[in-house]
PDB file of C-alpha atoms and ligand atoms in Angstrom:
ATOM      1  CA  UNK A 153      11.502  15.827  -7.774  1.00  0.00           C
ATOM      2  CA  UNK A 154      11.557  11.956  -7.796  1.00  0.00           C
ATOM      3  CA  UNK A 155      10.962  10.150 -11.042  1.00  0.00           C
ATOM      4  CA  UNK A 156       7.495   7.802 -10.346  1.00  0.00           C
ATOM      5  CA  UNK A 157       7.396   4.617 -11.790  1.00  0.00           C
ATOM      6  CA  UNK A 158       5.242   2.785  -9.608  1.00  0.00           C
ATOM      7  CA  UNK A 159       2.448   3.005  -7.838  1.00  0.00           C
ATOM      8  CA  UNK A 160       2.411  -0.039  -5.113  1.00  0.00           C
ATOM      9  CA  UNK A 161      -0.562  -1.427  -3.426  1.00  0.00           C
ATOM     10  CA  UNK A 162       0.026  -3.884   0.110  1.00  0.00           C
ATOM     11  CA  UNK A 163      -2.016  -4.807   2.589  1.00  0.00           C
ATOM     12  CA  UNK A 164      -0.934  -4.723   6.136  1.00  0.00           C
ATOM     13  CA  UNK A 165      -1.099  -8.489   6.166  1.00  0.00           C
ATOM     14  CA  UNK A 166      -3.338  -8.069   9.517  1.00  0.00           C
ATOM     15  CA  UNK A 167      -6.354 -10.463  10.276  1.00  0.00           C
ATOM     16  CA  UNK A 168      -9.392  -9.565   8.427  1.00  0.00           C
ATOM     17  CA  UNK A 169     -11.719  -6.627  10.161  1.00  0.00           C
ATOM     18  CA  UNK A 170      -9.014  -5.654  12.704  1.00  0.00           C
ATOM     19  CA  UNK A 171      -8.526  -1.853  12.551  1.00  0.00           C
ATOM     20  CA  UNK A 172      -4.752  -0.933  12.561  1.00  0.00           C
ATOM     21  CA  UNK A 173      -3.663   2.502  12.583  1.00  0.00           C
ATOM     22  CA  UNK A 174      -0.790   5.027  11.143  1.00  0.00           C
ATOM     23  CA  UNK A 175       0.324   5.083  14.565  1.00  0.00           C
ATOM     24  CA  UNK A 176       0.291   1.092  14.604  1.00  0.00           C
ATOM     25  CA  UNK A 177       1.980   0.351  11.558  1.00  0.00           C
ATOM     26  CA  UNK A 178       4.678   3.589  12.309  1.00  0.00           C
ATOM     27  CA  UNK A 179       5.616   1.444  15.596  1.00  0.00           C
ATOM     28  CA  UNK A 180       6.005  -1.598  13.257  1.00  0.00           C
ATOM     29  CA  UNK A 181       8.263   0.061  10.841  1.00  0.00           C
ATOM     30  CA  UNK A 182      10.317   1.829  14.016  1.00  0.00           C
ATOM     31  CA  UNK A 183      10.617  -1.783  15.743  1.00  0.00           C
ATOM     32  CA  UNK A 184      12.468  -2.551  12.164  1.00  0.00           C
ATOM     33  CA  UNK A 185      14.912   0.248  12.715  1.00  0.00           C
ATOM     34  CA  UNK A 186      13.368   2.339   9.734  1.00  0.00           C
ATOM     35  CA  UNK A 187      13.440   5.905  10.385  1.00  0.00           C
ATOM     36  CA  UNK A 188       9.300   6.092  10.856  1.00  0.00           C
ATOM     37  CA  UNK A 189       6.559   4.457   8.425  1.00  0.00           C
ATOM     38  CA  UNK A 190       7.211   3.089   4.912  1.00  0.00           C
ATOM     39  CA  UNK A 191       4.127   3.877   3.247  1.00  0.00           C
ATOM     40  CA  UNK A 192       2.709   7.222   1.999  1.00  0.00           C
ATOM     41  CA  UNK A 193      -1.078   6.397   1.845  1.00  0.00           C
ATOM     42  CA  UNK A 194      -3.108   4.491   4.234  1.00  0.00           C
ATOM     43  CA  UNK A 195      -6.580   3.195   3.924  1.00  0.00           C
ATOM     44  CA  UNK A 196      -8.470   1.905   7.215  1.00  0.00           C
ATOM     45  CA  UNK A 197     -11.159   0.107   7.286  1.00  0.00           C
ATOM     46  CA  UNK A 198     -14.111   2.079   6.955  1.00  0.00           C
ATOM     47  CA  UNK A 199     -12.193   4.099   3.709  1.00  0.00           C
ATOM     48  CA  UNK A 200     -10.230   6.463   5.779  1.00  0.00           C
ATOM     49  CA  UNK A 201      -7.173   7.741   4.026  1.00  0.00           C
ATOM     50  CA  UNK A 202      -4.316   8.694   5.686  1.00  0.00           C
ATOM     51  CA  UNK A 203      -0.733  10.162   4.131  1.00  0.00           C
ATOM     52  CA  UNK A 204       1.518  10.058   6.633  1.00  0.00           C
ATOM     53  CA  UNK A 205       4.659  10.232   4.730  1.00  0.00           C
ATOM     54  CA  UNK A 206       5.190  13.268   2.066  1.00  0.00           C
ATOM     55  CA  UNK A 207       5.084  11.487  -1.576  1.00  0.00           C
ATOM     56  CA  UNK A 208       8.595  13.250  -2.026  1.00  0.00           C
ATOM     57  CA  UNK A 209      10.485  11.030   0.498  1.00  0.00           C
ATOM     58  CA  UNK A 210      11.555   7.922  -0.128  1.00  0.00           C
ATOM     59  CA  UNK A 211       9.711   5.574   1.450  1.00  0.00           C
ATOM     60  CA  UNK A 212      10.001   1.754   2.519  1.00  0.00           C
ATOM     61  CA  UNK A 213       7.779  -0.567   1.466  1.00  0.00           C
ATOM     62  CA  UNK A 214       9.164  -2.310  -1.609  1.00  0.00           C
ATOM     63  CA  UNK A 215      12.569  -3.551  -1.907  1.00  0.00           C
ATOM     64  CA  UNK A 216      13.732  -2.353  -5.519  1.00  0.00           C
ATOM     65  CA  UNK A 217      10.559  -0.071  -6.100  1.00  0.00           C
ATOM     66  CA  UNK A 218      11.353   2.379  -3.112  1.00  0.00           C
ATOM     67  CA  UNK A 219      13.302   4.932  -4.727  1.00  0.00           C
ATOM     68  CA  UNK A 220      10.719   5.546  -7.883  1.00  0.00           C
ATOM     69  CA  UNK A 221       7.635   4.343  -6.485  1.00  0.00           C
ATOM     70  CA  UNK A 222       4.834   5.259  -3.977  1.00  0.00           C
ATOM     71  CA  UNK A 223       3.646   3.106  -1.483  1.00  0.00           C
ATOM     72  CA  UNK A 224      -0.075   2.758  -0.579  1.00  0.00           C
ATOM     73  CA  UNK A 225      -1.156  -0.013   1.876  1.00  0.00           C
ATOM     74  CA  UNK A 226      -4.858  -1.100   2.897  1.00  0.00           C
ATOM     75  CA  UNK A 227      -5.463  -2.244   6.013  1.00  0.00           C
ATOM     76  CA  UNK A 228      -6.055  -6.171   6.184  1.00  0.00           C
ATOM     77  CA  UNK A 229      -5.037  -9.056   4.039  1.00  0.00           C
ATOM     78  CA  UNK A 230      -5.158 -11.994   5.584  1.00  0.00           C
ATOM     79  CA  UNK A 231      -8.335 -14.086   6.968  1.00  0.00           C
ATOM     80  CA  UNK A 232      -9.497 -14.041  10.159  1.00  0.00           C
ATOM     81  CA  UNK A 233      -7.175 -17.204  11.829  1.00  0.00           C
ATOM     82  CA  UNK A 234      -4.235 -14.256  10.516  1.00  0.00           C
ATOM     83  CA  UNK A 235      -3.170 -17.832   8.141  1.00  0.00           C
ATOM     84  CA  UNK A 236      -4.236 -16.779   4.361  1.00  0.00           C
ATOM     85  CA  UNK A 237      -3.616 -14.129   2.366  1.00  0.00           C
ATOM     86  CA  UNK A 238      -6.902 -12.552   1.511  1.00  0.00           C
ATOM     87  CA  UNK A 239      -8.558 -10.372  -0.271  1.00  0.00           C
ATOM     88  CA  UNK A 240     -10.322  -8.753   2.977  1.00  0.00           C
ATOM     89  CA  UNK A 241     -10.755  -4.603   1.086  1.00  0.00           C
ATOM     90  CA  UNK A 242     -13.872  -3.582   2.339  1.00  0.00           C
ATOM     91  CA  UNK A 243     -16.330  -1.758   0.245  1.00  0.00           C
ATOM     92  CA  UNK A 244     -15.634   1.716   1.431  1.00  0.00           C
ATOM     93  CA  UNK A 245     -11.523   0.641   1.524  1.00  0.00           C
ATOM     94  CA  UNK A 246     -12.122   0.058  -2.344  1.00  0.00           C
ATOM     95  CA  UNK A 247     -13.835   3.079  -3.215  1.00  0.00           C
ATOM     96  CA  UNK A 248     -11.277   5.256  -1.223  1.00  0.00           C
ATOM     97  CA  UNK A 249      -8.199   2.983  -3.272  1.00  0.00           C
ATOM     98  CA  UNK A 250      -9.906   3.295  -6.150  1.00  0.00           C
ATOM     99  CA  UNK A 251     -10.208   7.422  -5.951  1.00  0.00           C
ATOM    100  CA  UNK A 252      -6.743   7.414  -4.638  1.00  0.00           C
ATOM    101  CA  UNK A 253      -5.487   5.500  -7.126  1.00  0.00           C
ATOM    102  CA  UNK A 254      -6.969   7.579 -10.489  1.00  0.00           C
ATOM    103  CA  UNK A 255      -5.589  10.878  -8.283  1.00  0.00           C
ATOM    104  CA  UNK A 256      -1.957   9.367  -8.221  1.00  0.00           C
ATOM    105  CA  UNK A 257      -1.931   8.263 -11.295  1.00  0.00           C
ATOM    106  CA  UNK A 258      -3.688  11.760 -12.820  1.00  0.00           C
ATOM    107  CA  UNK A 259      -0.701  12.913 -11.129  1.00  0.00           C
ATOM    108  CA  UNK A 260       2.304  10.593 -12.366  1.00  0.00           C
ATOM    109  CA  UNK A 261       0.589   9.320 -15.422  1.00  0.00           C
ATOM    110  CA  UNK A 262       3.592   7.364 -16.443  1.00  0.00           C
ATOM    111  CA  UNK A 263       3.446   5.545 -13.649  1.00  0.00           C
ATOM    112  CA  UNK A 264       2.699   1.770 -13.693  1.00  0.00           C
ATOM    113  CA  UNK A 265       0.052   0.541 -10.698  1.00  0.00           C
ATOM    114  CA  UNK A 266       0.663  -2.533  -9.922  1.00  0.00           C
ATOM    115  CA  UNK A 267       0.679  -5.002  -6.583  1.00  0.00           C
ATOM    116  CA  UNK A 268       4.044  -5.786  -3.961  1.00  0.00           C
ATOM    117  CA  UNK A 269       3.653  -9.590  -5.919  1.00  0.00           C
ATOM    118  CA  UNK A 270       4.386  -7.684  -9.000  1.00  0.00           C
ATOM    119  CA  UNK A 271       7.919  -5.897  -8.044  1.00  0.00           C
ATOM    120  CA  UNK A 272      10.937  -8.731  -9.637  1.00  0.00           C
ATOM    121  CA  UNK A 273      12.168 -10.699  -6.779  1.00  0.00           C
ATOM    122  CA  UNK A 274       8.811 -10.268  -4.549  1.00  0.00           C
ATOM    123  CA  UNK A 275       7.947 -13.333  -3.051  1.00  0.00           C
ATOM    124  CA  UNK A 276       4.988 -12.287  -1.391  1.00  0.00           C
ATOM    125  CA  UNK A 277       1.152 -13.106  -1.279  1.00  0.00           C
ATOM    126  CA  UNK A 278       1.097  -8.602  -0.704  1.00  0.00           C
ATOM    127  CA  UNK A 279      -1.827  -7.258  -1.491  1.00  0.00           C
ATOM    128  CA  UNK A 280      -3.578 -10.575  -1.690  1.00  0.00           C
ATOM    129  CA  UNK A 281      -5.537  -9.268  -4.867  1.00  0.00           C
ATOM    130  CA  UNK A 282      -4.316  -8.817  -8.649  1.00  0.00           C
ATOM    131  CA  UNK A 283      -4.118  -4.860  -8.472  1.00  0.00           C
ATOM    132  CA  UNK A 284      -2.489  -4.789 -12.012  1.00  0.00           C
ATOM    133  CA  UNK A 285      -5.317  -6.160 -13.690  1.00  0.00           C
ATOM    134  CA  UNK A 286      -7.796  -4.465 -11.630  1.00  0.00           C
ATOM    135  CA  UNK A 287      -6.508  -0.884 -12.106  1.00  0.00           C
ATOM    136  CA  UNK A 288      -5.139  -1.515 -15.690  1.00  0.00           C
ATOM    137  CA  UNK A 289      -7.691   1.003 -16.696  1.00  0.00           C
ATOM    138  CA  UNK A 290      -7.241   3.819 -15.161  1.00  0.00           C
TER     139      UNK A 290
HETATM  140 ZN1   ZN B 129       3.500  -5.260   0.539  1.00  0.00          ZN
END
């Protein structure tokens, strides 16, 4: 079994209300030369959750967080020009990351949720909200 330590939360850093798929973001990953997507939960746009990689593989979405941590991504980010990093969750994408979020943490509860911004040496806008303070409580 891998040790959890962290729960991550991205965005896809796609344009605000453009739908983006496993298959999309799998492609993405590939083009990178990783062996097939990075994340292990998905949330599209209208709430849909996907897990398209098995919580006990390593996955790819965090350098120095990978090997303890899983990786859940919502789909969006940035505004609409694809130029800001935004807060874009929709209301069903934050009911479906909220649920997700209390059942991974029910399930690793000494895990720490927190945002891609939050991982040491991240210099990213990723996930565009402050998922630390907003999930402190569960
Ligand atoms: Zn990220």
């Amino acid at each position: 079994m891998r040790r959890i330590e962290w729960i991550v939360v991205h965005c896809t850093a796609t344009p605000e209300g453009r739908a983006v798929s496993v298959a999309d973001i799998t492609r993405w990953h590939r083009e990178r030369g990783w062996r097939t997507i990075g994340y292990h939960h998905v949330i599209g746009l209208n709430g849909e959750h996907w897990s398209p990689l098995p919580e006990t593989q390593v996955g790819n979405h965090a350098r120095g967080a990978n090997a303890n941590g899983i990786g859940v991504v919502y789909v969006g980010g940035l505004d609409r020009l694809a130029k800001v990093a935004k807060d874009t969750r929709t209301a069903p994408q934050k009911v479906t990351l909220r649920r997700l979020l209390a059942e991974l943490k029910a399930r690793y509860p000494n895990a720490q949720i927190i945002g891609h911004r939050d991982v040491p040496g991240t210099r990213k806008a990723c996930p565009s909200f402050d998922a630390r303070a907003e999930y402190a409580g569960l």
